[in-house]
XYZ file of C-alpha atoms in Angstrom:
654
model
C 33.975 -50.215 -47.552
C 30.948 -48.095 -47.445
C 30.027 -46.268 -44.173
C 26.774 -47.293 -42.675
C 24.082 -44.868 -41.397
C 24.614 -46.035 -37.917
C 28.249 -45.132 -38.089
C 27.361 -41.665 -39.444
C 25.022 -41.021 -36.487
C 27.733 -42.133 -34.068
C 30.276 -39.886 -35.784
C 28.049 -36.853 -35.769
C 27.080 -37.508 -32.021
C 30.753 -37.354 -31.145
C 31.249 -34.021 -32.907
C 28.111 -32.583 -31.288
C 29.314 -33.795 -27.871
C 32.591 -31.953 -28.464
C 30.781 -28.756 -29.682
C 32.230 -29.223 -33.250
C 29.213 -27.799 -34.940
C 30.821 -26.805 -38.281
C 32.718 -30.099 -38.563
C 29.372 -31.892 -38.116
C 27.867 -29.856 -40.852
C 30.837 -30.494 -43.159
C 30.749 -34.205 -42.367
C 27.076 -34.307 -43.418
C 27.720 -32.555 -46.721
C 30.591 -34.978 -47.525
C 28.377 -38.077 -47.153
C 28.677 -39.990 -50.453
C 25.089 -41.099 -50.995
C 21.583 -39.494 -51.121
C 20.264 -42.285 -48.911
C 22.829 -41.477 -46.174
C 21.849 -37.787 -46.274
C 18.120 -38.602 -46.188
C 18.431 -40.662 -43.019
C 16.080 -39.160 -40.421
C 18.398 -39.445 -37.478
C 21.296 -37.978 -39.404
C 19.170 -34.993 -40.489
C 18.210 -34.332 -36.951
C 21.775 -34.019 -36.026
C 22.437 -31.774 -39.015
C 19.545 -29.492 -37.836
C 21.133 -29.399 -34.347
C 24.680 -28.573 -35.836
C 23.198 -25.696 -38.061
C 21.416 -24.087 -35.105
C 24.457 -24.245 -32.926
C 26.779 -23.023 -35.617
C 24.626 -19.882 -36.039
C 22.425 -20.861 -38.886
C 19.392 -20.958 -36.745
C 16.660 -20.407 -39.377
C 18.149 -23.085 -41.651
C 18.184 -25.527 -38.749
C 14.629 -24.578 -37.705
C 13.452 -25.065 -41.326
C 14.987 -28.493 -41.598
C 13.294 -29.490 -38.341
C 10.056 -28.711 -39.874
C 10.728 -31.053 -42.836
C 11.635 -34.050 -40.579
C 8.730 -36.342 -39.925
C 9.313 -36.967 -36.171
C 12.070 -36.085 -33.737
C 10.848 -37.774 -30.502
C 13.766 -40.226 -30.233
C 16.277 -37.348 -29.877
C 14.220 -35.409 -27.269
C 17.001 -35.411 -24.541
C 19.552 -34.284 -27.066
C 17.319 -31.554 -28.450
C 16.353 -30.277 -24.931
C 19.942 -30.160 -23.845
C 21.648 -28.898 -27.050
C 18.927 -26.771 -28.687
C 15.963 -25.655 -26.650
C 17.870 -24.657 -23.370
C 20.666 -23.004 -25.393
C 18.064 -21.024 -27.422
C 16.344 -20.014 -24.271
C 19.711 -18.826 -22.794
C 20.179 -16.763 -25.881
C 16.595 -15.356 -25.394
C 15.592 -16.690 -28.824
C 12.125 -17.618 -27.465
C 10.253 -17.892 -30.688
C 12.917 -20.296 -32.122
C 12.887 -22.380 -28.952
C 9.113 -22.493 -29.155
C 9.331 -23.662 -32.685
C 11.557 -26.632 -31.826
C 9.262 -27.519 -28.884
C 6.217 -27.331 -31.171
C 7.875 -29.887 -33.439
C 8.816 -32.192 -30.542
C 5.427 -32.166 -29.074
C 3.737 -32.659 -32.383
C 5.895 -35.551 -33.214
C 5.057 -37.530 -30.024
C 7.553 -36.114 -27.433
C 4.511 -35.186 -25.222
C 6.360 -35.181 -21.949
C 5.893 -32.885 -18.907
C 9.183 -31.162 -19.392
C 8.434 -30.115 -23.017
C 5.079 -28.710 -22.128
C 6.266 -26.894 -19.108
C 9.179 -25.268 -21.080
C 6.723 -24.248 -23.809
C 4.222 -22.901 -21.306
C 7.109 -20.910 -19.631
C 8.159 -19.458 -22.942
C 4.650 -18.360 -23.895
C 4.216 -16.829 -20.498
C 7.399 -14.888 -20.575
C 6.379 -13.414 -23.939
C 2.873 -12.704 -22.635
C 1.237 -15.188 -25.002
C -1.113 -16.177 -22.179
C -3.780 -18.092 -24.165
C -1.327 -20.812 -25.421
C 0.539 -20.705 -22.116
C -2.580 -21.583 -20.190
C -3.532 -24.278 -22.643
C -0.098 -26.038 -22.020
C -0.379 -25.371 -18.199
C -3.785 -27.154 -18.159
C -2.757 -29.978 -20.381
C 0.226 -30.613 -17.960
C -2.273 -31.124 -15.073
C -4.332 -33.629 -17.173
C -1.193 -35.713 -17.414
C -0.432 -35.426 -13.717
C -3.146 -33.903 -11.441
C -0.773 -34.037 -8.474
C 1.911 -32.056 -10.266
C 2.009 -29.249 -7.447
C 4.664 -27.184 -9.282
C 2.346 -27.420 -12.368
C -0.489 -25.991 -10.303
C 1.762 -23.149 -9.101
C 2.723 -22.462 -12.651
C -0.935 -22.294 -13.740
C -1.804 -19.853 -10.981
C 1.210 -17.714 -11.804
C 0.054 -17.477 -15.431
C -3.437 -16.695 -14.542
C -2.416 -13.828 -12.380
C -0.019 -12.556 -14.995
C -2.870 -12.703 -17.557
C -5.083 -10.663 -15.207
C -7.502 -13.521 -14.691
C -7.607 -13.065 -10.945
C -10.998 -14.530 -10.249
C -10.016 -17.620 -12.203
C -6.753 -17.860 -10.351
C -8.610 -17.632 -6.988
C -11.136 -20.310 -8.147
C -8.431 -22.736 -9.076
C -6.627 -21.893 -5.798
C -9.876 -22.605 -3.865
C -10.386 -25.863 -5.723
C -7.124 -27.128 -4.364
C -8.217 -26.869 -0.803
C -5.513 -27.996 1.708
C -3.693 -29.901 -0.964
C -1.890 -26.642 -1.696
C 0.025 -27.233 1.547
C 1.930 -30.021 -0.215
C 4.252 -27.614 -2.029
C 5.640 -24.283 -0.504
C 5.960 -22.616 -3.880
C 2.273 -23.557 -4.665
C 1.192 -22.272 -1.231
C 2.680 -18.986 -2.005
C 0.923 -18.765 -5.242
C -2.404 -19.767 -3.708
C -1.987 -17.115 -1.027
C -1.243 -14.385 -3.692
C -4.209 -15.510 -5.870
C -6.666 -15.573 -2.934
C -5.326 -12.127 -1.613
C -5.728 -10.517 -5.109
C -9.262 -11.628 -5.301
C -10.188 -10.465 -1.802
C -10.639 -14.028 -0.451
C -8.491 -13.560 2.673
C -10.758 -15.882 4.730
C -9.814 -18.837 2.499
C -6.106 -18.362 3.299
C -6.432 -19.268 7.028
C -7.290 -23.011 6.385
C -4.160 -23.308 4.320
C -1.951 -21.947 7.125
C -3.662 -24.316 9.602
C -3.079 -27.242 7.197
C 0.644 -26.590 6.919
C 0.897 -26.268 10.719
C -1.046 -29.571 11.062
C 1.391 -31.403 8.956
C 4.200 -30.612 11.485
C 6.626 -29.536 8.846
C 9.321 -27.349 10.404
C 11.411 -26.239 7.550
C 12.146 -22.575 7.169
C 10.309 -22.438 3.958
C 7.194 -23.976 5.562
C 7.344 -21.741 8.686
C 7.726 -18.628 6.279
C 4.684 -19.822 4.263
C 2.540 -20.123 7.411
C 3.483 -16.704 8.732
C 2.965 -15.098 5.272
C -0.466 -16.749 5.001
C -1.672 -15.272 8.360
C -0.252 -11.852 7.325
C -2.092 -11.832 4.043
C -5.268 -12.944 5.664
C -5.070 -9.816 7.891
C -4.173 -11.671 11.092
C -0.667 -10.283 11.982
C -1.077 -11.334 15.659
C -1.661 -14.881 14.504
C 1.305 -14.551 12.088
C 3.560 -13.396 14.965
C 2.484 -16.155 17.297
C 3.171 -18.811 14.645
C 6.554 -17.237 13.935
C 7.406 -17.398 17.683
C 6.280 -20.941 17.884
C 8.610 -21.914 15.042
C 11.458 -19.923 16.564
C 10.947 -21.907 19.849
C 11.423 -25.057 17.740
C 14.789 -23.863 16.458
C 13.518 -22.723 13.093
C 15.027 -19.295 12.569
C 16.755 -17.014 10.029
C 16.449 -16.265 6.343
C 12.923 -16.134 4.908
C 11.328 -16.871 8.202
C 12.908 -13.833 9.816
C 11.948 -11.643 6.884
C 8.321 -12.842 6.882
C 8.045 -12.553 10.738
C 9.338 -9.045 10.645
C 6.817 -8.150 8.052
C 4.122 -9.601 10.346
C 5.420 -7.691 13.333
C 5.427 -4.320 11.570
C 1.702 -4.749 10.823
C 0.954 -4.183 14.477
C 0.111 -0.549 15.588
C 1.438 -1.367 19.015
C 5.233 -0.631 18.574
C 7.926 0.360 20.990
C 11.435 1.714 19.939
C 12.939 -1.608 21.074
C 10.464 -3.579 19.104
C 10.946 -1.478 15.984
C 14.721 -1.938 16.320
C 14.222 -5.668 16.493
C 11.976 -5.753 13.404
C 14.609 -3.684 11.487
C 17.452 -5.837 12.637
C 15.516 -8.961 11.453
C 15.004 -7.451 8.085
C 18.694 -6.461 7.843
C 19.823 -9.898 8.777
C 17.555 -11.528 6.217
C 19.072 -9.227 3.561
C 15.838 -7.556 2.678
C 17.722 -4.360 1.523
C 19.819 -6.522 -0.844
C 16.770 -8.191 -2.401
C 14.432 -7.274 -5.296
C 11.092 -7.684 -3.610
C 9.389 -4.269 -3.574
C 6.844 -5.281 -1.017
C 9.514 -6.500 1.454
C 11.549 -3.252 0.811
C 8.348 -1.186 1.352
C 7.773 -2.734 4.795
C 11.311 -2.249 5.622
C 11.095 1.440 4.735
C 7.871 1.795 6.605
C 9.542 0.154 9.681
C 12.425 2.700 9.459
C 9.959 5.515 9.100
C 7.994 4.279 12.148
C 11.281 4.244 14.055
C 12.052 7.787 13.148
C 15.129 6.696 10.995
C 13.976 8.516 7.879
C 17.514 8.970 6.346
C 17.985 5.255 6.516
C 14.518 4.680 4.901
C 15.330 6.814 1.934
C 17.611 4.337 -0.078
C 15.500 1.427 0.888
C 12.308 3.042 -0.493
C 14.192 4.471 -3.531
C 15.082 0.895 -4.445
C 11.518 -0.318 -3.802
C 10.241 2.436 -6.105
C 12.700 1.588 -8.873
C 11.476 -1.876 -8.757
C 7.789 -0.882 -8.706
C 7.634 2.456 -10.257
C 3.772 2.395 -10.538
C 3.315 1.905 -6.871
C 1.596 5.011 -5.419
C 1.977 3.631 -1.921
C 5.698 3.199 -2.205
C 6.141 6.710 -3.726
C 4.087 8.271 -0.968
C 6.241 6.668 1.640
C 9.415 7.696 -0.240
C 8.201 11.268 -0.516
C 7.573 11.306 3.338
C 10.995 9.865 3.942
C 12.583 12.594 1.789
C 10.524 15.390 3.492
C 11.534 14.108 6.949
C 15.123 13.944 5.839
C 14.898 17.616 4.867
C 15.389 16.773 1.198
C 12.456 19.141 0.373
C 12.931 19.573 -3.389
C 13.196 15.926 -4.054
C 10.142 15.269 -1.715
C 8.185 17.897 -3.616
C 8.947 16.114 -6.977
C 7.669 12.843 -5.544
C 4.538 14.358 -4.223
C 3.928 16.118 -7.444
C 4.150 12.737 -9.297
C 1.330 11.511 -7.182
C -1.087 14.292 -8.233
C -2.108 13.105 -11.643
C -3.505 9.882 -10.204
C -4.908 11.778 -7.139
C -6.327 14.906 -8.669
C -8.755 15.559 -5.716
C -6.425 14.467 -2.872
C -6.033 17.314 -0.344
C -3.128 15.754 1.447
C -0.821 15.251 -1.542
C -1.469 18.755 -2.906
C -0.811 20.268 0.590
C 2.336 18.204 1.031
C 3.670 19.000 -2.407
C 3.103 22.796 -1.901
C 4.619 22.554 1.503
C 7.739 20.713 0.300
C 8.141 23.348 -2.541
C 7.947 26.186 -0.019
C 10.484 24.456 2.306
C 12.812 24.144 -0.652
C 12.547 27.901 -1.174
C 10.165 27.708 -4.188
C 7.386 29.696 -2.682
C 5.949 31.021 -5.971
C 5.810 27.556 -7.389
C 4.175 26.365 -4.201
C 1.587 29.072 -4.304
C 0.803 28.552 -8.008
C 0.364 24.734 -7.426
C -2.083 25.185 -4.601
C -3.841 28.153 -6.413
C -4.390 25.688 -9.382
C -5.721 23.014 -6.958
C -8.190 25.646 -5.569
C -9.222 26.704 -9.072
C -9.853 23.127 -10.072
C -11.989 22.598 -6.982
C -13.891 25.872 -7.506
C -14.779 25.000 -11.031
C -16.706 21.949 -9.777
C -18.578 23.732 -7.006
C -22.100 25.218 -6.939
C -22.572 28.973 -6.965
C -24.385 28.863 -3.639
C -23.380 26.977 -0.449
C -26.904 25.725 0.203
C -27.197 24.219 -3.306
C -24.019 22.169 -3.103
C -24.849 21.162 0.530
C -28.153 19.780 -0.444
C -26.497 17.692 -3.212
C -24.309 15.886 -0.712
C -26.740 12.966 -0.125
C -26.557 11.999 -3.847
C -22.868 11.262 -3.451
C -23.095 9.183 -0.222
C -23.475 5.755 -1.820
C -20.389 6.268 -4.041
C -18.148 7.346 -1.169
C -15.743 4.565 -0.046
C -14.685 4.195 3.625
C -12.228 1.702 4.942
C -14.190 -1.251 6.311
C -12.052 -1.214 9.456
C -13.108 2.416 10.270
C -16.709 1.529 9.896
C -16.511 -1.618 11.949
C -14.658 0.114 14.856
C -17.004 3.092 14.776
C -20.049 0.831 14.814
C -18.662 -0.768 17.925
C -18.484 2.605 19.765
C -22.029 3.648 19.228
C -24.380 4.307 22.168
C -27.672 3.675 20.325
C -27.558 -0.123 19.822
C -30.888 0.119 17.883
C -29.429 1.857 14.932
C -29.983 0.470 11.438
C -26.558 -0.408 10.085
C -27.116 0.627 6.500
C -28.703 4.030 7.387
C -26.079 4.574 10.085
C -23.350 4.131 7.424
C -24.968 6.485 5.027
C -25.131 9.170 7.730
C -21.494 8.561 8.694
C -20.353 8.929 5.050
C -22.558 12.084 4.753
C -20.674 13.557 7.692
C -17.312 13.149 6.000
C -18.510 14.642 2.685
C -20.165 17.600 4.484
C -16.781 18.382 6.182
C -14.972 18.215 2.933
C -17.466 20.451 1.367
C -16.953 22.935 4.109
C -13.178 23.225 3.627
C -13.753 23.449 -0.161
C -16.042 26.362 0.345
C -13.658 28.091 2.882
C -10.668 27.801 0.507
C -12.440 28.221 -2.741
C -15.191 30.823 -2.007
C -13.474 33.186 0.358
C -15.847 36.029 -0.822
C -18.907 33.934 0.199
C -17.779 32.612 3.547
C -20.949 34.197 5.125
C -23.021 31.564 3.316
C -21.338 28.791 5.202
C -21.591 30.611 8.467
C -25.386 30.458 8.177
C -25.025 26.703 9.034
C -23.737 27.524 12.583
C -26.209 26.925 15.359
C -26.830 29.072 18.532
C -23.345 29.016 20.115
C -24.429 30.575 23.458
C -23.163 27.675 25.574
C -19.860 27.672 23.785
C -19.628 31.446 24.256
C -20.278 31.174 28.083
C -17.679 28.420 28.500
C -14.990 30.266 26.662
C -15.781 33.702 28.126
C -14.904 32.256 31.654
C -11.285 31.416 30.576
C -8.459 33.833 31.584
C -6.789 34.251 28.102
C -3.874 36.402 29.424
C -1.644 33.452 28.604
C -3.648 32.387 25.545
C -5.572 29.194 25.461
C -5.099 25.877 23.817
C -8.083 24.424 22.178
C -7.470 20.769 21.734
C -9.521 18.910 19.039
C -9.358 15.858 16.699
C -10.335 14.695 13.281
C -13.996 14.424 14.282
C -17.173 16.106 13.451
C -17.289 18.962 10.797
C -13.831 20.012 11.983
C -13.303 22.523 9.316
C -16.206 24.560 10.593
C -14.171 25.293 13.706
C -12.681 28.476 12.246
C -16.080 29.817 11.376
C -17.449 29.008 14.897
C -14.562 30.795 16.639
C -14.914 33.730 14.384
C -18.548 34.052 15.180
C -17.659 33.860 18.826
C -15.110 36.584 18.487
C -12.247 34.512 19.633
C -8.904 35.407 17.946
C -7.257 32.169 17.070
C -4.818 30.450 14.855
C -5.058 26.850 13.650
C -2.234 24.380 13.464
C -2.917 22.641 10.160
C -1.380 20.960 7.145
C -2.720 23.575 4.728
C 0.230 25.430 3.160
C 0.649 29.055 4.394
C 0.619 30.161 0.715
C -3.234 30.060 0.789
C -4.280 33.585 0.042
C -7.546 33.644 1.918
C -8.841 34.813 5.385
C -8.724 31.123 6.461
C -5.083 30.895 5.274
C -3.957 33.983 7.252
C -5.187 32.333 10.508
C -3.112 29.095 9.900
C 0.122 27.850 11.538
C 1.063 25.495 8.619
C 2.932 22.265 9.462
C 3.424 21.371 5.772
C 5.661 24.339 4.835
C 7.454 24.943 8.128
C 9.844 22.952 10.292
C 8.649 21.683 13.700
C 10.806 24.410 15.362
C 9.053 27.127 13.306
C 5.646 25.757 14.166
C 6.591 25.754 17.942
C 7.799 29.329 17.821
C 4.617 30.535 16.049
C 2.500 28.771 18.550
C 4.317 30.318 21.524
C 4.091 33.786 19.841
C 0.358 33.400 19.396
C -0.246 32.239 22.951
C 1.910 35.142 24.294
C -0.448 37.515 22.363
C -3.337 36.150 24.355
C -4.848 34.278 21.456
C -6.185 30.789 21.121
C -4.226 28.051 19.344
C -6.271 25.117 18.018
C -4.436 21.800 17.736
C -5.844 18.553 16.395
C -3.611 16.469 18.581
C -4.362 13.267 16.578
C -2.684 14.499 13.417
C 0.920 14.155 12.157
C 2.683 13.836 8.907
C 5.635 11.813 10.439
C 4.859 8.165 10.854
C 7.188 8.138 13.800
C 4.615 10.246 15.772
C 3.791 8.652 19.098
C 0.594 6.456 19.433
C -1.479 5.571 22.488
C -3.925 2.706 23.061
C -7.609 3.595 22.702
C -10.689 1.351 22.610
C -8.738 -1.585 21.115
C -6.863 0.504 18.633
C -3.654 2.591 18.584
C -4.043 6.161 17.560
C -1.656 9.108 17.123
C -1.576 11.546 20.008
C 0.792 14.423 20.365
C 2.060 15.542 23.783
C 2.850 18.966 22.403
C -0.376 20.528 23.745
C -0.238 19.306 27.415
C 3.501 20.061 27.614
C 2.763 23.635 26.644
C 0.044 23.755 29.233
C 2.386 22.619 31.890
C 5.234 24.908 30.784
C 3.292 28.063 30.292
C 0.255 27.704 32.662
C -1.968 28.087 29.654
C -5.569 26.992 30.154
C -6.775 24.191 27.733
C -10.176 23.019 26.550
C -11.486 20.038 24.481
C -13.396 21.406 21.526
C -15.105 19.961 18.497
C -17.689 21.187 16.098
C -20.894 18.864 15.955
C -23.898 18.552 13.812
C -27.015 19.285 15.717
C -30.307 19.150 13.764
C -28.648 20.109 10.484
C -26.826 22.941 12.210
C -23.210 23.041 13.520
C -22.890 23.400 17.166
C -19.601 23.618 19.138
C -18.658 21.387 22.061
C -16.453 22.956 24.734
C -15.283 21.039 27.694
C -12.585 21.988 30.359
C -9.235 20.013 30.423
C -7.485 19.379 33.674
C -4.845 21.965 34.801
C -1.514 20.858 36.403
C -1.524 20.477 40.064
C 1.013 22.480 42.034
C 4.338 20.679 41.823
C 3.022 17.966 39.455
C 5.735 16.530 37.235
C 5.274 17.011 33.540
C 5.575 13.288 32.991
C 2.695 12.687 35.339
C 0.574 15.443 34.050
C 0.909 14.603 30.277
C -0.829 11.138 30.536
C -3.503 12.556 32.916
C -4.347 15.290 30.432
C -4.341 12.764 27.506
C -6.652 10.397 29.583
C -9.098 13.244 30.014
C -8.929 14.062 26.260
C -9.639 10.392 25.384
C -12.679 10.300 27.666
C -14.162 13.286 25.786
C -13.251 11.642 22.489
C -14.957 8.371 23.391
C -18.086 10.178 24.403
C -18.022 12.094 21.182
C -17.480 9.074 18.955
C -20.436 7.278 20.627
C -23.001 9.866 19.362
C -24.540 10.580 16.033
C -22.812 9.004 13.033
C -22.599 12.208 11.015
C -20.081 13.503 13.583
C -17.630 10.578 13.180
C -15.851 11.966 10.062
C -14.078 8.618 9.496
C -10.970 9.971 7.967
C -7.656 11.402 9.037
C -6.070 11.649 12.504
C -7.727 9.185 14.861
C -8.940 7.107 11.958
C -5.668 6.804 10.097
C -4.317 3.606 11.634
C -7.507 1.758 12.571
C -7.291 -1.944 11.970
C -9.950 -4.532 11.520
C -10.058 -6.716 14.656
C -8.577 -10.249 14.411
C -10.959 -13.156 14.738
C -10.353 -16.780 14.749
């Protein structure tokens, strides 16, 4: 009795189900008639058996010859496509899917798999075609919308991704994975304001799953509203939603605040540890954990966390900079120097990274290499400078409109001004010019040591400053407290003209072979203890020590509240004043009619029997009063970078 085609199919199905791929091939070859071998369903099973037995190309070729394969779609997906994907044979899996879709198996799963394969192999154009086709089949396919956004972001079509995210409106709140992709798309395109309604929509739905709670908190964080994020996280915690992703996201919101206490930082770090951030593979989360550890002064613990983050995101300069700081503060100077050096090609004009790299090399005992590195930096800057100070100075206005300043710094400074009639655009140009002028002065001082006199011609009549400083008893030295304001780098020139013997505590490496360099107490190539000893020695010699008390390389440096922000403020200066009985003054260079004046104001002395813990905040309050008055003046004296400006945040609204 002759075997029917139906019996052939059933027999081969049984063999395929048992994984007997070669037996199925042999069975087909033994079929007695041409008609049996030409049967469409039988040939589909032969193609499957060939692929699974290792003869992939033969099987793929046979698929191409079969008219349609739609009836076997479930079998093909399970036995062929997904197995080829597991084996990372993406082209072969795509070829099978092409045949299935072309022959009528136009289902969501086939299109989604093919779009995924195209996306994995960076074939974005066909991937996007399939993703969009999916959404025509089901406009409410929320995972499909998430997949489309992911592909657009991966393809670098950020604006298109943000446009699609915006078109979804609050519907994006229907799926947490979609919510996360919408947040990412809008954030990448600078549309943070559009993220807030999404968070509000999720909250309005009353969904209290950990995933929904984490999405709300993350949305507020990415919208630049960490206080809102923290409040939302605390609300969910009060409803019993805690742990896992919510703890991780809430901790990331909490670390965004500048108002941190040791206890709060410990809580943030514990939340990140409990949510297994250190075990994960999210470089952003690892970066924030490393940052929290640095803020808490736990640099050695931060090193492995940031090392892992950098391995996952080797092109992230932000992570590398934090890692370098952690290594330096952990006294792993040679490794720190290597990381700082790797930042230099992408930041060829960055003063800080060159100073830190040279400093770390010096601390590692590589003083000649440190000197050579900084000499090269000086040579490169010198080659771009004018031959005369005045010519370069006059050219600064042409650079103003290209100079970028953080929006938060401008917004905060604008709120502090006295003259409420200022034109905002002109005010901003003058403020930017002030920073460029200060950078030009330090470039000239470091690079044109033999022409310093040209810069000194910019100094105004300093009689008032001279009178104020001449009244001070300098037998115990004098502490001149300043900040990153005004043309700060003109300070050494002003003191030299006034005949004040002084040394400046600064991040410039001590290897600088100029007159300016010889007057430095470098923080970048000395330990804290060495800086303190040099400071005491200088004061003991009856000289002045200038300290910008708002600057520090360590992120764990203490911060104080000031005009709605939190700024770095060292207590080193007032503690020295209290301990040694040394007089102190507030000083700051200031532009006055295109000349540089010098503000000198007296700081309070300790009262008899006054405890140091009472005196320090009183001294700091007086300093902040002078600082507030200074910042309310002409915009060219703001400076807008470093020190007091380093941690300024945009105020939260809404």
